[in-house]
């Protein structure tokens, strides 16, 4: 079961999303945990114009953005994506695979919740699981290629990712409602920015 910690969640005041896409990222910051990722985005999301909905590691997930509302994670596709998920990267293979299973589990749970079909990088521009690489190629506003280079290092092909997402078999049961009590949220006026949100290397606290 993946626990979703909401203690670092924000309320960015962004618009509701209009599509059925789940964007799949990886952090490109080796050894950074979901808590570290969420702490950074919680602290600088206004100035950096960067945040996603969830960071996922081997221990569970941290929420940053509000699912169903625009996050600034992948350029011009943002308005179509009710959920964007960052996979935390680790050198240790066992730890990396636990994080991968959690990431797939949460992705599938959110797909079921928001009516997202379990396709990966299909030609449908408003539905399905989309890699950040696909979003860069098809929507612009970003040039990132994640999560494929990292997954390749783990021995996970695009075809395997697609199969895992379709079957939901890469993980244990996830309860998206299992949370840790919020420590408070940040409020902001509504923003309509189409900015590539990116939490890159060298920014881990």
mmCIF file of N, CA, C and O in Angstrom, residues 145-203:
data_model
loop_
_atom_site.group_PDB
_atom_site.id
_atom_site.type_symbol
_atom_site.label_atom_id
_atom_site.label_comp_id
_atom_site.label_asym_id
_atom_site.label_seq_id
_atom_site.Cartn_x
_atom_site.Cartn_y
_atom_site.Cartn_z
ATOM 1 N N UNK A 145 13.313 14.277 -21.598
ATOM 2 C CA UNK A 145 13.119 12.945 -22.174
ATOM 3 C C UNK A 145 12.779 11.892 -21.124
ATOM 4 O O UNK A 145 12.734 10.701 -21.439
ATOM 5 N N UNK A 146 12.590 12.316 -19.889
ATOM 6 C CA UNK A 146 12.260 11.351 -18.850
ATOM 7 C C UNK A 146 10.872 10.731 -19.089
ATOM 8 O O UNK A 146 10.046 11.325 -19.768
ATOM 9 N N UNK A 147 10.657 9.540 -18.537
ATOM 10 C CA UNK A 147 11.518 8.779 -17.623
ATOM 11 C C UNK A 147 12.355 7.707 -18.295
ATOM 12 O O UNK A 147 12.987 6.895 -17.611
ATOM 13 N N UNK A 148 12.398 7.674 -19.631
ATOM 14 C CA UNK A 148 12.958 6.521 -20.326
ATOM 15 C C UNK A 148 14.447 6.256 -20.103
ATOM 16 O O UNK A 148 14.842 5.100 -19.939
ATOM 17 N N UNK A 149 15.312 7.267 -20.081
ATOM 18 C CA UNK A 149 16.725 6.952 -19.831
ATOM 19 C C UNK A 149 16.939 6.259 -18.482
ATOM 20 O O UNK A 149 17.717 5.293 -18.391
ATOM 21 N N UNK A 150 16.250 6.731 -17.456
ATOM 22 C CA UNK A 150 16.390 6.108 -16.139
ATOM 23 C C UNK A 150 15.811 4.701 -16.136
ATOM 24 O O UNK A 150 16.436 3.750 -15.619
ATOM 25 N N UNK A 151 14.631 4.520 -16.710
ATOM 26 C CA UNK A 151 14.027 3.192 -16.741
ATOM 27 C C UNK A 151 14.900 2.203 -17.506
ATOM 28 O O UNK A 151 15.025 1.031 -17.107
ATOM 29 N N UNK A 152 15.520 2.667 -18.566
ATOM 30 C CA UNK A 152 16.420 1.793 -19.328
ATOM 31 C C UNK A 152 17.561 1.302 -18.450
ATOM 32 O O UNK A 152 17.958 0.135 -18.512
ATOM 33 N N UNK A 153 18.086 2.178 -17.605
ATOM 34 C CA UNK A 153 19.159 1.782 -16.688
ATOM 35 C C UNK A 153 18.692 0.731 -15.690
ATOM 36 O O UNK A 153 19.502 -0.046 -15.174
ATOM 37 N N UNK A 154 17.395 0.715 -15.400
ATOM 38 C CA UNK A 154 16.838 -0.294 -14.496
ATOM 39 C C UNK A 154 16.509 -1.591 -15.213
ATOM 40 O O UNK A 154 16.118 -2.567 -14.572
ATOM 41 N N UNK A 155 16.632 -1.583 -16.531
ATOM 42 C CA UNK A 155 16.265 -2.766 -17.301
ATOM 43 C C UNK A 155 14.789 -2.816 -17.638
ATOM 44 O O UNK A 155 14.254 -3.878 -17.967
ATOM 45 N N UNK A 156 14.118 -1.674 -17.570
ATOM 46 C CA UNK A 156 12.689 -1.598 -17.874
ATOM 47 C C UNK A 156 12.506 -0.892 -19.209
ATOM 48 O O UNK A 156 12.844 0.283 -19.358
ATOM 49 N N UNK A 157 11.987 -1.603 -20.177
ATOM 50 C CA UNK A 157 11.756 -1.029 -21.500
ATOM 51 C C UNK A 157 10.437 -0.261 -21.515
ATOM 52 O O UNK A 157 9.598 -0.390 -20.606
ATOM 53 N N UNK A 158 10.251 0.520 -22.563
ATOM 54 C CA UNK A 158 8.975 1.211 -22.748
ATOM 55 C C UNK A 158 7.840 0.202 -22.849
ATOM 56 O O UNK A 158 6.751 0.413 -22.279
ATOM 57 N N UNK A 159 8.094 -0.915 -23.538
ATOM 58 C CA UNK A 159 7.065 -1.950 -23.679
ATOM 59 C C UNK A 159 6.697 -2.545 -22.325
ATOM 60 O O UNK A 159 5.523 -2.827 -22.053
ATOM 61 N N UNK A 160 7.692 -2.737 -21.458
ATOM 62 C CA UNK A 160 7.416 -3.279 -20.133
ATOM 63 C C UNK A 160 6.613 -2.285 -19.294
ATOM 64 O O UNK A 160 5.669 -2.659 -18.586
ATOM 65 N N UNK A 161 6.981 -1.014 -19.373
ATOM 66 C CA UNK A 161 6.219 0.011 -18.658
ATOM 67 C C UNK A 161 4.773 0.007 -19.127
ATOM 68 O O UNK A 161 3.842 0.047 -18.308
ATOM 69 N N UNK A 162 4.572 -0.043 -20.439
ATOM 70 C CA UNK A 162 3.217 -0.055 -20.985
ATOM 71 C C UNK A 162 2.431 -1.254 -20.472
ATOM 72 O O UNK A 162 1.257 -1.134 -20.103
ATOM 73 N N UNK A 163 3.081 -2.424 -20.437
ATOM 74 C CA UNK A 163 2.413 -3.636 -19.952
ATOM 75 C C UNK A 163 2.070 -3.525 -18.471
ATOM 76 O O UNK A 163 0.985 -3.928 -18.034
ATOM 77 N N UNK A 164 2.992 -2.984 -17.688
ATOM 78 C CA UNK A 164 2.749 -2.829 -16.250
ATOM 79 C C UNK A 164 1.596 -1.867 -15.989
ATOM 80 O O UNK A 164 0.759 -2.105 -15.114
ATOM 81 N N UNK A 165 1.553 -0.781 -16.737
ATOM 82 C CA UNK A 165 0.475 0.188 -16.568
ATOM 83 C C UNK A 165 -0.865 -0.393 -16.989
ATOM 84 O O UNK A 165 -1.885 -0.193 -16.316
ATOM 85 N N UNK A 166 -0.864 -1.120 -18.082
ATOM 86 C CA UNK A 166 -2.114 -1.700 -18.574
ATOM 87 C C UNK A 166 -2.661 -2.728 -17.592
ATOM 88 O O UNK A 166 -3.863 -2.763 -17.314
ATOM 89 N N UNK A 167 -1.765 -3.547 -17.041
ATOM 90 C CA UNK A 167 -2.192 -4.610 -16.137
ATOM 91 C C UNK A 167 -2.290 -4.145 -14.691
ATOM 92 O O UNK A 167 -2.992 -4.755 -13.888
ATOM 93 N N UNK A 168 -1.551 -3.086 -14.355
ATOM 94 C CA UNK A 168 -1.484 -2.658 -12.968
ATOM 95 C C UNK A 168 -0.810 -3.693 -12.098
ATOM 96 O O UNK A 168 -1.036 -3.769 -10.894
ATOM 97 N N UNK A 169 0.068 -4.506 -12.685
ATOM 98 C CA UNK A 169 0.617 -5.667 -11.978
ATOM 99 C C UNK A 169 1.994 -5.440 -11.380
ATOM 100 O O UNK A 169 2.553 -6.342 -10.768
ATOM 101 N N UNK A 170 2.546 -4.246 -11.525
ATOM 102 C CA UNK A 170 3.902 -4.014 -11.035
ATOM 103 C C UNK A 170 3.936 -3.669 -9.561
ATOM 104 O O UNK A 170 4.968 -3.372 -9.019
ATOM 105 N N UNK A 171 2.758 -3.709 -8.908
ATOM 106 C CA UNK A 171 2.737 -3.230 -7.538
ATOM 107 C C UNK A 171 1.628 -3.848 -6.727
ATOM 108 O O UNK A 171 0.756 -4.524 -7.243
ATOM 109 N N UNK A 172 1.685 -3.544 -5.428
ATOM 110 C CA UNK A 172 0.624 -3.954 -4.521
ATOM 111 C C UNK A 172 -0.534 -2.969 -4.605
ATOM 112 O O UNK A 172 -0.448 -1.947 -5.270
ATOM 113 N N UNK A 173 -1.588 -3.274 -3.923
ATOM 114 C CA UNK A 173 -2.767 -2.409 -3.907
ATOM 115 C C UNK A 173 -2.427 -1.054 -3.310
ATOM 116 O O UNK A 173 -1.715 -0.959 -2.334
ATOM 117 N N UNK A 174 -2.946 -0.018 -3.919
ATOM 118 C CA UNK A 174 -2.717 1.347 -3.449
ATOM 119 C C UNK A 174 -4.014 1.923 -2.941
ATOM 120 O O UNK A 174 -5.050 1.763 -3.566
ATOM 121 N N UNK A 175 -3.940 2.614 -1.839
ATOM 122 C CA UNK A 175 -5.096 3.362 -1.354
ATOM 123 C C UNK A 175 -4.778 4.839 -1.430
ATOM 124 O O UNK A 175 -4.028 5.362 -0.619
ATOM 125 N N UNK A 176 -5.298 5.501 -2.446
ATOM 126 C CA UNK A 176 -4.998 6.916 -2.632
ATOM 127 C C UNK A 176 -5.606 7.768 -1.529
ATOM 128 O O UNK A 176 -5.252 8.923 -1.361
ATOM 129 N N UNK A 177 -6.529 7.188 -0.758
ATOM 130 C CA UNK A 177 -7.150 7.955 0.309
ATOM 131 C C UNK A 177 -6.358 7.874 1.616
ATOM 132 O O UNK A 177 -6.663 8.561 2.569
ATOM 133 N N UNK A 178 -5.344 7.006 1.656
ATOM 134 C CA UNK A 178 -4.523 6.894 2.849
ATOM 135 C C UNK A 178 -3.534 8.038 2.887
ATOM 136 O O UNK A 178 -2.627 8.112 2.075
ATOM 137 N N UNK A 179 -3.715 8.930 3.827
ATOM 138 C CA UNK A 179 -2.895 10.128 3.865
ATOM 139 C C UNK A 179 -2.416 10.421 5.268
ATOM 140 O O UNK A 179 -2.926 9.877 6.247
ATOM 141 N N UNK A 180 -1.439 11.291 5.367
ATOM 142 C CA UNK A 180 -1.008 11.849 6.637
ATOM 143 C C UNK A 180 -1.555 13.259 6.715
ATOM 144 O O UNK A 180 -1.542 13.992 5.734
ATOM 145 N N UNK A 181 -2.021 13.640 7.865
ATOM 146 C CA UNK A 181 -2.709 14.920 8.018
ATOM 147 C C UNK A 181 -1.869 16.075 7.506
ATOM 148 O O UNK A 181 -0.670 16.167 7.762
ATOM 149 N N UNK A 182 -2.512 16.975 6.779
ATOM 150 C CA UNK A 182 -1.832 18.134 6.218
ATOM 151 C C UNK A 182 -1.372 19.082 7.312
ATOM 152 O O UNK A 182 -2.060 19.300 8.296
ATOM 153 N N UNK A 183 -0.177 19.641 7.098
ATOM 154 C CA UNK A 183 0.348 20.627 8.041
ATOM 155 C C UNK A 183 0.006 22.040 7.603
ATOM 156 O O UNK A 183 0.519 23.008 8.125
ATOM 157 N N UNK A 184 -0.857 22.165 6.618
ATOM 158 C CA UNK A 184 -1.233 23.494 6.132
ATOM 159 C C UNK A 184 -0.848 23.654 4.682
ATOM 160 O O UNK A 184 0.111 23.062 4.218
ATOM 161 N N UNK A 185 -1.606 24.443 3.947
ATOM 162 C CA UNK A 185 -1.348 24.645 2.529
ATOM 163 C C UNK A 185 -1.059 26.096 2.252
ATOM 164 O O UNK A 185 -1.402 26.977 3.023
ATOM 165 N N UNK A 186 -0.412 26.324 1.122
ATOM 166 C CA UNK A 186 -0.107 27.677 0.685
ATOM 167 C C UNK A 186 -1.184 28.111 -0.291
ATOM 168 O O UNK A 186 -1.535 27.375 -1.200
ATOM 169 N N UNK A 187 -1.722 29.294 -0.116
ATOM 170 C CA UNK A 187 -2.738 29.808 -1.029
ATOM 171 C C UNK A 187 -2.117 30.827 -1.977
ATOM 172 O O UNK A 187 -1.173 31.512 -1.638
ATOM 173 N N UNK A 188 -2.674 30.897 -3.156
ATOM 174 C CA UNK A 188 -2.215 31.887 -4.127
ATOM 175 C C UNK A 188 -3.371 32.215 -5.042
ATOM 176 O O UNK A 188 -4.303 31.434 -5.192
ATOM 177 N N UNK A 189 -3.308 33.358 -5.696
ATOM 178 C CA UNK A 189 -4.345 33.703 -6.657
ATOM 179 C C UNK A 189 -4.205 32.818 -7.881
ATOM 180 O O UNK A 189 -3.156 32.249 -8.139
ATOM 181 N N UNK A 190 -5.275 32.686 -8.606
ATOM 182 C CA UNK A 190 -5.269 31.819 -9.778
ATOM 183 C C UNK A 190 -4.201 32.264 -10.758
ATOM 184 O O UNK A 190 -3.991 33.435 -10.990
ATOM 185 N N UNK A 191 -3.526 31.265 -11.339
ATOM 186 C CA UNK A 191 -2.479 31.559 -12.317
ATOM 187 C C UNK A 191 -2.746 30.755 -13.565
ATOM 188 O O UNK A 191 -3.204 29.630 -13.487
ATOM 189 N N UNK A 192 -2.460 31.330 -14.721
ATOM 190 C CA UNK A 192 -2.683 30.641 -15.982
ATOM 191 C C UNK A 192 -1.393 30.640 -16.790
ATOM 192 O O UNK A 192 -1.354 31.103 -17.917
ATOM 193 N N UNK A 193 -0.373 30.090 -16.185
ATOM 194 C CA UNK A 193 0.920 30.050 -16.853
ATOM 195 C C UNK A 193 1.110 28.721 -17.553
ATOM 196 O O UNK A 193 0.717 27.682 -17.043
ATOM 197 N N UNK A 194 1.702 28.752 -18.710
ATOM 198 C CA UNK A 194 2.063 27.518 -19.396
ATOM 199 C C UNK A 194 3.583 27.441 -19.388
ATOM 200 O O UNK A 194 4.249 27.699 -20.375
ATOM 201 N N UNK A 195 4.094 27.089 -18.227
ATOM 202 C CA UNK A 195 5.537 27.077 -17.999
ATOM 203 C C UNK A 195 5.979 25.648 -17.776
ATOM 204 O O UNK A 195 5.286 24.878 -17.123
ATOM 205 N N UNK A 196 7.120 25.278 -18.319
ATOM 206 C CA UNK A 196 7.649 23.939 -18.089
ATOM 207 C C UNK A 196 8.135 23.835 -16.652
ATOM 208 O O UNK A 196 9.092 24.484 -16.274
ATOM 209 N N UNK A 197 7.461 23.039 -15.878
ATOM 210 C CA UNK A 197 7.913 22.809 -14.509
ATOM 211 C C UNK A 197 8.991 21.739 -14.507
ATOM 212 O O UNK A 197 8.801 20.664 -15.049
ATOM 213 N N UNK A 198 10.107 22.025 -13.877
ATOM 214 C CA UNK A 198 11.190 21.054 -13.875
ATOM 215 C C UNK A 198 11.999 21.167 -12.599
ATOM 216 O O UNK A 198 12.505 22.224 -12.273
ATOM 217 N N UNK A 199 12.051 20.075 -11.859
ATOM 218 C CA UNK A 199 12.869 20.009 -10.652
ATOM 219 C C UNK A 199 14.110 19.232 -11.028
ATOM 220 O O UNK A 199 14.106 18.007 -11.087
ATOM 221 N N UNK A 200 15.175 19.949 -11.345
ATOM 222 C CA UNK A 200 16.331 19.320 -11.957
ATOM 223 C C UNK A 200 17.433 18.966 -10.987
ATOM 224 O O UNK A 200 17.272 19.051 -9.782
ATOM 225 N N UNK A 201 18.548 18.513 -11.512
ATOM 226 C CA UNK A 201 19.665 18.113 -10.678
ATOM 227 C C UNK A 201 20.261 19.296 -9.931
ATOM 228 O O UNK A 201 20.084 20.444 -10.298
ATOM 229 N N UNK A 202 20.937 18.984 -8.839
ATOM 230 C CA UNK A 202 21.650 19.960 -8.023
ATOM 231 C C UNK A 202 20.729 20.837 -7.180
ATOM 232 O O UNK A 202 21.177 21.820 -6.616
ATOM 233 N N UNK A 203 19.446 20.490 -7.116
ATOM 234 C CA UNK A 203 18.510 21.324 -6.357
ATOM 235 C C UNK A 203 17.986 20.613 -5.121
ATOM 236 O O UNK A 203 17.126 21.128 -4.436
#
